[in-house]
Protein backbone atom coordinates (compact mmCIF):
# COMPACT_ATOMS: atom_id res chain seq x y z
CA UNK A 1 0.00 0.00 0.00
CA UNK A 2 1.02 3.57 -0.59
CA UNK A 3 1.59 5.54 2.60
CA UNK A 4 -1.37 7.62 3.68
CA UNK A 5 -1.04 11.35 3.24
CA UNK A 6 -3.25 14.41 3.43
CA UNK A 7 -6.26 14.13 1.13
CA UNK A 8 -8.35 16.83 -0.39
CA UNK A 9 -11.53 16.92 1.71
CA UNK A 10 -14.71 18.57 0.46
CA UNK A 11 -18.22 18.80 1.91
CA UNK A 12 -21.45 18.95 -0.02
CA UNK A 13 -25.16 18.78 0.74
CA UNK A 14 -27.07 16.63 -1.73
CA UNK A 15 -30.59 17.94 -2.30
CA UNK A 16 -33.41 15.41 -2.72
CA UNK A 17 -37.07 16.13 -3.29
CA UNK A 18 -37.89 15.46 0.35
CA UNK A 19 -34.57 15.53 2.17
CA UNK A 20 -31.03 16.83 2.36
CA UNK A 21 -28.00 14.58 2.82
CA UNK A 22 -24.69 15.95 4.10
CA UNK A 23 -21.70 14.33 2.45
CA UNK A 24 -17.94 14.52 2.74
CA UNK A 25 -15.49 13.39 0.07
CA UNK A 26 -11.80 12.52 0.34
CA UNK A 27 -9.34 12.51 -2.53
CA UNK A 28 -9.38 13.08 -6.27
CA UNK A 29 -12.81 12.79 -7.96
CA UNK A 30 -11.04 11.43 -11.06
CA UNK A 31 -10.24 8.24 -9.11
CA UNK A 32 -12.61 5.24 -8.76
CA UNK A 33 -15.39 6.15 -6.34
CA UNK A 34 -16.01 4.33 -3.05
CA UNK A 35 -19.25 5.12 -1.21
CA UNK A 36 -19.29 4.35 2.52
CA UNK A 37 -22.66 3.50 4.13
CA UNK A 38 -22.76 3.34 7.93
CA UNK A 39 -25.05 1.34 10.21
CA UNK A 40 -27.98 1.99 12.51
CA UNK A 41 -28.10 5.32 14.38
CA UNK A 42 -24.60 6.17 13.13
CA UNK A 43 -23.60 9.31 11.27
CA UNK A 44 -20.73 9.39 8.83
CA UNK A 45 -18.39 10.21 11.74
CA UNK A 46 -18.39 6.50 12.59
CA UNK A 47 -16.28 5.96 9.47
CA UNK A 48 -12.91 6.91 11.03
CA UNK A 49 -11.19 9.80 9.30
CA UNK A 50 -7.96 7.82 9.13
CA UNK A 51 -9.82 5.02 7.37
CA UNK A 52 -11.15 7.49 4.77
CA UNK A 53 -7.75 9.16 4.37
CA UNK A 54 -5.90 5.88 3.90
CA UNK A 55 -8.41 4.56 1.39
CA UNK A 56 -8.21 7.84 -0.55
CA UNK A 57 -4.41 7.48 -0.52
CA UNK A 58 -4.89 4.27 -2.51
CA UNK A 59 -6.11 6.43 -5.42
CA UNK A 60 -9.79 6.14 -4.54
CA UNK A 61 -12.38 8.88 -4.29
CA UNK A 62 -14.01 8.17 -0.92
CA UNK A 63 -17.42 9.52 0.03
CA UNK A 64 -19.08 9.18 3.43
CA UNK A 65 -22.44 10.70 4.31
CA UNK A 66 -25.01 11.21 7.03
CA UNK A 67 -28.06 9.08 6.44
CA UNK A 68 -31.46 10.53 7.21
CA UNK A 69 -31.96 11.13 10.93
CA UNK A 70 -28.20 11.24 11.57
CA UNK A 71 -25.71 14.06 11.69
CA UNK A 72 -26.52 17.10 9.56
CA UNK A 73 -28.91 15.35 7.18
CA UNK A 74 -32.69 15.81 7.35
CA UNK A 75 -34.16 14.58 10.61
CA UNK A 76 -37.71 13.62 11.50
CA UNK A 77 -39.65 13.66 14.77
CA UNK A 78 -38.73 10.68 16.97
CA UNK A 79 -41.14 7.83 16.26
CA UNK A 80 -42.23 9.36 12.95
CA UNK A 81 -39.72 8.53 10.22
CA UNK A 82 -40.95 10.06 6.98
CA UNK A 83 -39.14 7.49 4.89
CA UNK A 84 -38.68 3.74 4.39
CA UNK A 85 -35.70 1.41 4.42
CA UNK A 86 -35.86 1.38 0.62
CA UNK A 87 -35.60 5.17 0.66
CA UNK A 88 -32.25 4.80 2.43
CA UNK A 89 -31.12 2.53 -0.42
CA UNK A 90 -32.22 5.08 -3.00
CA UNK A 91 -30.44 7.77 -0.97
CA UNK A 92 -27.12 5.98 -1.56
CA UNK A 93 -27.66 6.26 -5.31
CA UNK A 94 -28.77 9.87 -4.90
CA UNK A 95 -25.44 10.65 -3.21
CA UNK A 96 -23.67 9.27 -6.26
CA UNK A 97 -25.88 11.41 -8.50
CA UNK A 98 -25.13 14.45 -6.39
CA UNK A 99 -21.42 13.93 -6.94
CA UNK A 100 -21.80 13.21 -10.66
CA UNK A 101 -20.74 9.57 -10.26
CA UNK A 102 -22.14 6.97 -12.62
CA UNK A 103 -20.79 3.83 -10.92
CA UNK A 104 -19.09 3.20 -7.57
CA UNK A 105 -17.83 0.59 -5.17
CA UNK A 106 -20.19 0.37 -2.19
CA UNK A 107 -18.91 -0.38 1.31
CA UNK A 108 -21.56 -1.02 3.96
CA UNK A 109 -21.07 -1.50 7.69
CA UNK A 110 -23.67 -3.55 9.63
CA UNK A 111 -27.09 -2.15 8.62
CA UNK A 112 -25.23 -0.24 5.94
CA UNK A 113 -24.38 -3.62 4.44
CA UNK A 114 -28.09 -4.37 4.00
CA UNK A 115 -28.59 -0.96 2.41
CA UNK A 116 -25.67 -1.57 0.05
CA UNK A 117 -27.03 -4.97 -0.99
CA UNK A 118 -30.51 -3.63 -1.72
CA UNK A 119 -29.03 -0.70 -3.63
CA UNK A 120 -26.96 -3.12 -5.74
CA UNK A 121 -29.97 -5.35 -6.40
CA UNK A 122 -32.23 -2.46 -7.38
CA UNK A 123 -29.61 -0.40 -9.21
CA UNK A 124 -27.12 -2.98 -10.55
CA UNK A 125 -25.64 -0.71 -13.21
CA UNK A 126 -24.53 1.79 -10.58
CA UNK A 127 -22.49 -0.62 -8.46
CA UNK A 128 -19.06 -2.01 -9.35
CA UNK A 129 -18.40 -4.10 -6.22
CA UNK A 130 -19.82 -4.58 -2.73
CA UNK A 131 -17.90 -4.78 0.52
CA UNK A 132 -19.90 -5.87 3.56
CA UNK A 133 -18.25 -5.18 6.91
CA UNK A 134 -19.76 -6.92 9.96
CA UNK A 135 -22.99 -7.52 8.06
CA UNK A 136 -25.07 -10.43 6.77
CA UNK A 137 -26.39 -11.62 3.39
CA UNK A 138 -29.80 -10.18 2.59
CA UNK A 139 -32.76 -12.55 2.90
CA UNK A 140 -30.81 -15.49 4.34
CA UNK A 141 -32.48 -17.24 7.29
CA UNK A 142 -31.17 -19.75 9.80
CA UNK A 143 -27.95 -17.94 10.71
CA UNK A 144 -26.81 -17.74 14.35
CA UNK A 145 -28.30 -15.00 16.48
CA UNK A 146 -26.27 -12.59 18.56
CA UNK A 147 -24.40 -13.89 21.58
CA UNK A 148 -26.40 -14.36 24.76
CA UNK A 149 -24.42 -11.61 26.49
CA UNK A 150 -25.14 -9.13 23.72
CA UNK A 151 -28.83 -10.03 23.61
CA UNK A 152 -29.09 -9.40 27.36
CA UNK A 153 -27.41 -6.04 26.87
CA UNK A 154 -29.68 -5.11 23.94
CA UNK A 155 -32.78 -6.07 25.91
CA UNK A 156 -31.85 -3.44 28.49
CA UNK A 157 -32.40 -0.80 25.82
CA UNK A 158 -36.15 -1.19 26.31
CA UNK A 159 -35.89 0.49 29.70
CA UNK A 160 -33.93 3.50 28.45
CA UNK A 161 -35.52 6.93 28.25
CA UNK A 162 -34.73 7.62 24.61
CA UNK A 163 -35.52 11.30 25.04
CA UNK A 164 -32.64 11.61 27.53
CA UNK A 165 -29.41 12.29 25.64
CA UNK A 166 -27.17 11.34 28.55
CA UNK A 167 -29.02 8.03 28.93
CA UNK A 168 -28.55 7.40 25.21
CA UNK A 169 -24.86 8.30 25.42
CA UNK A 170 -24.38 5.92 28.33
CA UNK A 171 -26.08 3.13 26.38
CA UNK A 172 -23.95 3.81 23.31
CA UNK A 173 -20.78 3.68 25.39
CA UNK A 174 -21.80 0.33 26.83
CA UNK A 175 -22.91 -0.87 23.40
CA UNK A 176 -19.53 -0.06 21.86
CA UNK A 177 -17.81 -1.99 24.64
CA UNK A 178 -20.11 -4.97 24.11
CA UNK A 179 -19.44 -4.93 20.34
CA UNK A 180 -15.67 -4.88 20.77
CA UNK A 181 -13.62 -7.89 19.75
CA UNK A 182 -10.88 -9.74 21.55
CA UNK A 183 -8.00 -8.83 19.23
CA UNK A 184 -7.31 -5.39 20.70
CA UNK A 185 -8.16 -3.56 23.92
CA UNK A 186 -11.37 -1.55 23.74
CA UNK A 187 -10.56 2.16 23.47
CA UNK A 188 -13.28 3.59 25.71
CA UNK A 189 -11.79 7.09 25.66
CA UNK A 190 -11.87 7.29 21.86
CA UNK A 191 -15.46 6.03 21.82
CA UNK A 192 -16.50 8.63 24.41
CA UNK A 193 -15.01 11.39 22.27
CA UNK A 194 -16.74 10.09 19.14
CA UNK A 195 -20.16 9.82 20.82
CA UNK A 196 -19.85 13.32 22.27
CA UNK A 197 -18.81 14.71 18.89
CA UNK A 198 -21.67 12.93 17.13
CA UNK A 199 -24.24 14.22 19.63
CA UNK A 200 -22.93 17.78 19.58
CA UNK A 201 -22.98 17.86 15.79
CA UNK A 202 -26.52 16.56 15.30
CA UNK A 203 -29.41 19.06 15.66
CA UNK A 204 -31.69 16.18 16.72
CA UNK A 205 -29.64 13.20 17.81
CA UNK A 206 -32.69 11.43 19.29
CA UNK A 207 -34.20 11.22 15.80
CA UNK A 208 -31.64 8.55 14.95
CA UNK A 209 -33.73 6.11 16.99
CA UNK A 210 -36.15 6.12 14.02
CA UNK A 211 -33.80 3.63 12.39
CA UNK A 212 -35.03 0.96 14.78
CA UNK A 213 -38.53 1.38 13.38
CA UNK A 214 -37.20 0.69 9.88
CA UNK A 215 -35.44 -2.46 11.06
CA UNK A 216 -38.73 -3.79 12.44
CA UNK A 217 -40.31 -3.53 8.99
CA UNK A 218 -40.22 -6.35 6.43
CA UNK A 219 -36.90 -5.11 5.14
CA UNK A 220 -36.01 -6.34 1.63
CA UNK A 221 -38.53 -9.19 1.87
CA UNK A 222 -38.50 -9.83 -1.88
CA UNK A 223 -34.74 -9.42 -2.29
CA UNK A 224 -32.07 -12.05 -1.77
CA UNK A 225 -28.28 -11.91 -1.73
CA UNK A 226 -28.10 -14.87 -4.13
CA UNK A 227 -29.24 -12.50 -6.88
CA UNK A 228 -26.25 -10.22 -6.48
CA UNK A 229 -24.24 -10.16 -9.68
CA UNK A 230 -21.39 -7.90 -8.58
CA UNK A 231 -18.27 -9.15 -6.78
CA UNK A 232 -18.82 -9.19 -3.01
CA UNK A 233 -16.19 -9.00 -0.29
CA UNK A 234 -17.28 -9.83 3.26
CA UNK A 235 -14.97 -8.50 5.98
CA UNK A 236 -15.92 -10.02 9.30
CA UNK A 237 -14.46 -10.28 12.77
CA UNK A 238 -14.30 -13.80 14.14
CA UNK A 239 -15.46 -12.47 17.54
CA UNK A 240 -18.38 -10.37 16.29
CA UNK A 241 -21.08 -10.68 18.99
CA UNK A 242 -23.91 -9.13 16.95
CA UNK A 243 -23.47 -11.00 13.66
CA UNK A 244 -21.32 -14.06 14.43
CA UNK A 245 -18.72 -15.06 11.83
CA UNK A 246 -21.19 -17.49 10.24
CA UNK A 247 -22.94 -14.46 8.72
CA UNK A 248 -19.79 -13.51 6.85
CA UNK A 249 -19.19 -17.12 5.86
CA UNK A 250 -22.74 -17.35 4.53
CA UNK A 251 -21.91 -14.72 1.92
CA UNK A 252 -19.49 -17.13 0.24
CA UNK A 253 -22.15 -19.86 0.24
CA UNK A 254 -24.98 -17.71 -1.10
CA UNK A 255 -23.44 -15.09 -3.36
CA UNK A 256 -21.99 -16.43 -6.63
CA UNK A 257 -18.92 -14.15 -6.67
CA UNK A 258 -18.03 -13.59 -3.03
CA UNK A 259 -14.92 -13.72 -0.89
CA UNK A 260 -14.48 -13.61 2.88
CA UNK A 261 -11.72 -11.87 4.78
CA UNK A 262 -11.64 -12.78 8.45
CA UNK A 263 -10.38 -10.33 11.06
CA UNK A 264 -9.04 -12.71 13.70
CA UNK A 265 -10.53 -11.71 17.04
CA UNK A 266 -12.29 -8.73 15.47
CA UNK A 267 -15.60 -7.52 16.83
CA UNK A 268 -18.48 -5.54 15.37
CA UNK A 269 -16.36 -2.47 14.83
CA UNK A 270 -13.69 -0.77 12.76
CA UNK A 271 -10.89 -0.75 15.30
CA UNK A 272 -8.11 1.74 14.72
CA UNK A 273 -5.50 -1.03 14.79
CA UNK A 274 -7.36 -2.92 12.03
CA UNK A 275 -7.70 0.01 9.63
CA UNK A 276 -4.54 -0.76 7.63
CA UNK A 277 -5.66 -4.35 7.07
CA UNK A 278 -9.21 -3.40 6.13
CA UNK A 279 -8.09 -0.67 3.73
CA UNK A 280 -5.69 -3.06 2.04
CA UNK A 281 -8.27 -5.74 1.30
CA UNK A 282 -10.85 -3.18 0.11
CA UNK A 283 -8.31 -1.50 -2.18
CA UNK A 284 -7.28 -4.87 -3.61
CA UNK A 285 -10.93 -5.60 -4.45
CA UNK A 286 -12.18 -2.17 -5.56
CA UNK A 287 -9.72 -1.75 -8.40
CA UNK A 288 -11.46 0.22 -11.16
Coordinates of C-alpha atoms in Angstrom, one line a residue:
X1 CA 0.0 0.0 0.0
X2 CA 1.0 3.6 -0.6
X3 CA 1.6 5.5 2.6
X4 CA -1.4 7.6 3.7
X5 CA -1.0 11.4 3.2
X6 CA -3.3 14.4 3.4
X7 CA -6.3 14.1 1.1
X8 CA -8.3 16.8 -0.4
X9 CA -11.5 16.9 1.7
X10 CA -14.7 18.6 0.5
X11 CA -18.2 18.8 1.9
X12 CA -21.5 18.9 0.0
X13 CA -25.2 18.8 0.7
X14 CA -27.1 16.6 -1.7
X15 CA -30.6 17.9 -2.3
X16 CA -33.4 15.4 -2.7
X17 CA -37.1 16.1 -3.3
X18 CA -37.9 15.5 0.3
X19 CA -34.6 15.5 2.2
X20 CA -31.0 16.8 2.4
X21 CA -28.0 14.6 2.8
X22 CA -24.7 15.9 4.1
X23 CA -21.7 14.3 2.4
X24 CA -17.9 14.5 2.7
X25 CA -15.5 13.4 0.1
X26 CA -11.8 12.5 0.3
X27 CA -9.3 12.5 -2.5
X28 CA -9.4 13.1 -6.3
X29 CA -12.8 12.8 -8.0
X30 CA -11.0 11.4 -11.1
X31 CA -10.2 8.2 -9.1
X32 CA -12.6 5.2 -8.8
X33 CA -15.4 6.2 -6.3
X34 CA -16.0 4.3 -3.0
X35 CA -19.2 5.1 -1.2
X36 CA -19.3 4.3 2.5
X37 CA -22.7 3.5 4.1
X38 CA -22.8 3.3 7.9
X39 CA -25.1 1.3 10.2
X40 CA -28.0 2.0 12.5
X41 CA -28.1 5.3 14.4
X42 CA -24.6 6.2 13.1
X43 CA -23.6 9.3 11.3
X44 CA -20.7 9.4 8.8
X45 CA -18.4 10.2 11.7
X46 CA -18.4 6.5 12.6
X47 CA -16.3 6.0 9.5
X48 CA -12.9 6.9 11.0
X49 CA -11.2 9.8 9.3
X50 CA -8.0 7.8 9.1
X51 CA -9.8 5.0 7.4
X52 CA -11.1 7.5 4.8
X53 CA -7.8 9.2 4.4
X54 CA -5.9 5.9 3.9
X55 CA -8.4 4.6 1.4
X56 CA -8.2 7.8 -0.5
X57 CA -4.4 7.5 -0.5
X58 CA -4.9 4.3 -2.5
X59 CA -6.1 6.4 -5.4
X60 CA -9.8 6.1 -4.5
X61 CA -12.4 8.9 -4.3
X62 CA -14.0 8.2 -0.9
X63 CA -17.4 9.5 0.0
X64 CA -19.1 9.2 3.4
X65 CA -22.4 10.7 4.3
X66 CA -25.0 11.2 7.0
X67 CA -28.1 9.1 6.4
X68 CA -31.5 10.5 7.2
X69 CA -32.0 11.1 10.9
X70 CA -28.2 11.2 11.6
X71 CA -25.7 14.1 11.7
X72 CA -26.5 17.1 9.6
X73 CA -28.9 15.4 7.2
X74 CA -32.7 15.8 7.3
X75 CA -34.2 14.6 10.6
X76 CA -37.7 13.6 11.5
X77 CA -39.7 13.7 14.8
X78 CA -38.7 10.7 17.0
X79 CA -41.1 7.8 16.3
X80 CA -42.2 9.4 13.0
X81 CA -39.7 8.5 10.2
X82 CA -41.0 10.1 7.0
X83 CA -39.1 7.5 4.9
X84 CA -38.7 3.7 4.4
X85 CA -35.7 1.4 4.4
X86 CA -35.9 1.4 0.6
X87 CA -35.6 5.2 0.7
X88 CA -32.2 4.8 2.4
X89 CA -31.1 2.5 -0.4
X90 CA -32.2 5.1 -3.0
X91 CA -30.4 7.8 -1.0
X92 CA -27.1 6.0 -1.6
X93 CA -27.7 6.3 -5.3
X94 CA -28.8 9.9 -4.9
X95 CA -25.4 10.6 -3.2
X96 CA -23.7 9.3 -6.3
X97 CA -25.9 11.4 -8.5
X98 CA -25.1 14.4 -6.4
X99 CA -21.4 13.9 -6.9
X100 CA -21.8 13.2 -10.7
X101 CA -20.7 9.6 -10.3
X102 CA -22.1 7.0 -12.6
X103 CA -20.8 3.8 -10.9
X104 CA -19.1 3.2 -7.6
X105 CA -17.8 0.6 -5.2
X106 CA -20.2 0.4 -2.2
X107 CA -18.9 -0.4 1.3
X108 CA -21.6 -1.0 4.0
X109 CA -21.1 -1.5 7.7
X110 CA -23.7 -3.5 9.6
X111 CA -27.1 -2.1 8.6
X112 CA -25.2 -0.2 5.9
X113 CA -24.4 -3.6 4.4
X114 CA -28.1 -4.4 4.0
X115 CA -28.6 -1.0 2.4
X116 CA -25.7 -1.6 0.1
X117 CA -27.0 -5.0 -1.0
X118 CA -30.5 -3.6 -1.7
X119 CA -29.0 -0.7 -3.6
X120 CA -27.0 -3.1 -5.7
X121 CA -30.0 -5.4 -6.4
X122 CA -32.2 -2.5 -7.4
X123 CA -29.6 -0.4 -9.2
X124 CA -27.1 -3.0 -10.6
X125 CA -25.6 -0.7 -13.2
X126 CA -24.5 1.8 -10.6
X127 CA -22.5 -0.6 -8.5
X128 CA -19.1 -2.0 -9.4
X129 CA -18.4 -4.1 -6.2
X130 CA -19.8 -4.6 -2.7
X131 CA -17.9 -4.8 0.5
X132 CA -19.9 -5.9 3.6
X133 CA -18.2 -5.2 6.9
X134 CA -19.8 -6.9 10.0
X135 CA -23.0 -7.5 8.1
X136 CA -25.1 -10.4 6.8
X137 CA -26.4 -11.6 3.4
X138 CA -29.8 -10.2 2.6
X139 CA -32.8 -12.6 2.9
X140 CA -30.8 -15.5 4.3
X141 CA -32.5 -17.2 7.3
X142 CA -31.2 -19.8 9.8
X143 CA -28.0 -17.9 10.7
X144 CA -26.8 -17.7 14.3
X145 CA -28.3 -15.0 16.5
X146 CA -26.3 -12.6 18.6
X147 CA -24.4 -13.9 21.6
X148 CA -26.4 -14.4 24.8
X149 CA -24.4 -11.6 26.5
X150 CA -25.1 -9.1 23.7
X151 CA -28.8 -10.0 23.6
X152 CA -29.1 -9.4 27.4
X153 CA -27.4 -6.0 26.9
X154 CA -29.7 -5.1 23.9
X155 CA -32.8 -6.1 25.9
X156 CA -31.9 -3.4 28.5
X157 CA -32.4 -0.8 25.8
X158 CA -36.2 -1.2 26.3
X159 CA -35.9 0.5 29.7
X160 CA -33.9 3.5 28.5
X161 CA -35.5 6.9 28.3
X162 CA -34.7 7.6 24.6
X163 CA -35.5 11.3 25.0
X164 CA -32.6 11.6 27.5
X165 CA -29.4 12.3 25.6
X166 CA -27.2 11.3 28.6
X167 CA -29.0 8.0 28.9
X168 CA -28.5 7.4 25.2
X169 CA -24.9 8.3 25.4
X170 CA -24.4 5.9 28.3
X171 CA -26.1 3.1 26.4
X172 CA -24.0 3.8 23.3
X173 CA -20.8 3.7 25.4
X174 CA -21.8 0.3 26.8
X175 CA -22.9 -0.9 23.4
X176 CA -19.5 -0.1 21.9
X177 CA -17.8 -2.0 24.6
X178 CA -20.1 -5.0 24.1
X179 CA -19.4 -4.9 20.3
X180 CA -15.7 -4.9 20.8
X181 CA -13.6 -7.9 19.7
X182 CA -10.9 -9.7 21.6
X183 CA -8.0 -8.8 19.2
X184 CA -7.3 -5.4 20.7
X185 CA -8.2 -3.6 23.9
X186 CA -11.4 -1.6 23.7
X187 CA -10.6 2.2 23.5
X188 CA -13.3 3.6 25.7
X189 CA -11.8 7.1 25.7
X190 CA -11.9 7.3 21.9
X191 CA -15.5 6.0 21.8
X192 CA -16.5 8.6 24.4
X193 CA -15.0 11.4 22.3
X194 CA -16.7 10.1 19.1
X195 CA -20.2 9.8 20.8
X196 CA -19.9 13.3 22.3
X197 CA -18.8 14.7 18.9
X198 CA -21.7 12.9 17.1
X199 CA -24.2 14.2 19.6
X200 CA -22.9 17.8 19.6
X201 CA -23.0 17.9 15.8
X202 CA -26.5 16.6 15.3
X203 CA -29.4 19.1 15.7
X204 CA -31.7 16.2 16.7
X205 CA -29.6 13.2 17.8
X206 CA -32.7 11.4 19.3
X207 CA -34.2 11.2 15.8
X208 CA -31.6 8.6 14.9
X209 CA -33.7 6.1 17.0
X210 CA -36.2 6.1 14.0
X211 CA -33.8 3.6 12.4
X212 CA -35.0 1.0 14.8
X213 CA -38.5 1.4 13.4
X214 CA -37.2 0.7 9.9
X215 CA -35.4 -2.5 11.1
X216 CA -38.7 -3.8 12.4
X217 CA -40.3 -3.5 9.0
X218 CA -40.2 -6.4 6.4
X219 CA -36.9 -5.1 5.1
X220 CA -36.0 -6.3 1.6
X221 CA -38.5 -9.2 1.9
X222 CA -38.5 -9.8 -1.9
X223 CA -34.7 -9.4 -2.3
X224 CA -32.1 -12.0 -1.8
X225 CA -28.3 -11.9 -1.7
X226 CA -28.1 -14.9 -4.1
X227 CA -29.2 -12.5 -6.9
X228 CA -26.2 -10.2 -6.5
X229 CA -24.2 -10.2 -9.7
X230 CA -21.4 -7.9 -8.6
X231 CA -18.3 -9.2 -6.8
X232 CA -18.8 -9.2 -3.0
X233 CA -16.2 -9.0 -0.3
X234 CA -17.3 -9.8 3.3
X235 CA -15.0 -8.5 6.0
X236 CA -15.9 -10.0 9.3
X237 CA -14.5 -10.3 12.8
X238 CA -14.3 -13.8 14.1
X239 CA -15.5 -12.5 17.5
X240 CA -18.4 -10.4 16.3
X241 CA -21.1 -10.7 19.0
X242 CA -23.9 -9.1 16.9
X243 CA -23.5 -11.0 13.7
X244 CA -21.3 -14.1 14.4
X245 CA -18.7 -15.1 11.8
X246 CA -21.2 -17.5 10.2
X247 CA -22.9 -14.5 8.7
X248 CA -19.8 -13.5 6.8
X249 CA -19.2 -17.1 5.9
X250 CA -22.7 -17.4 4.5
X251 CA -21.9 -14.7 1.9
X252 CA -19.5 -17.1 0.2
X253 CA -22.2 -19.9 0.2
X254 CA -25.0 -17.7 -1.1
X255 CA -23.4 -15.1 -3.4
X256 CA -22.0 -16.4 -6.6
X257 CA -18.9 -14.2 -6.7
X258 CA -18.0 -13.6 -3.0
X259 CA -14.9 -13.7 -0.9
X260 CA -14.5 -13.6 2.9
X261 CA -11.7 -11.9 4.8
X262 CA -11.6 -12.8 8.5
X263 CA -10.4 -10.3 11.1
X264 CA -9.0 -12.7 13.7
X265 CA -10.5 -11.7 17.0
X266 CA -12.3 -8.7 15.5
X267 CA -15.6 -7.5 16.8
X268 CA -18.5 -5.5 15.4
X269 CA -16.4 -2.5 14.8
X270 CA -13.7 -0.8 12.8
X271 CA -10.9 -0.7 15.3
X272 CA -8.1 1.7 14.7
X273 CA -5.5 -1.0 14.8
X274 CA -7.4 -2.9 12.0
X275 CA -7.7 0.0 9.6
X276 CA -4.5 -0.8 7.6
X277 CA -5.7 -4.4 7.1
X278 CA -9.2 -3.4 6.1
X279 CA -8.1 -0.7 3.7
X280 CA -5.7 -3.1 2.0
X281 CA -8.3 -5.7 1.3
X282 CA -10.8 -3.2 0.1
X283 CA -8.3 -1.5 -2.2
X284 CA -7.3 -4.9 -3.6
X285 CA -10.9 -5.6 -4.5
X286 CA -12.2 -2.2 -5.6
X287 CA -9.7 -1.8 -8.4
X288 CA -11.5 0.2 -11.2

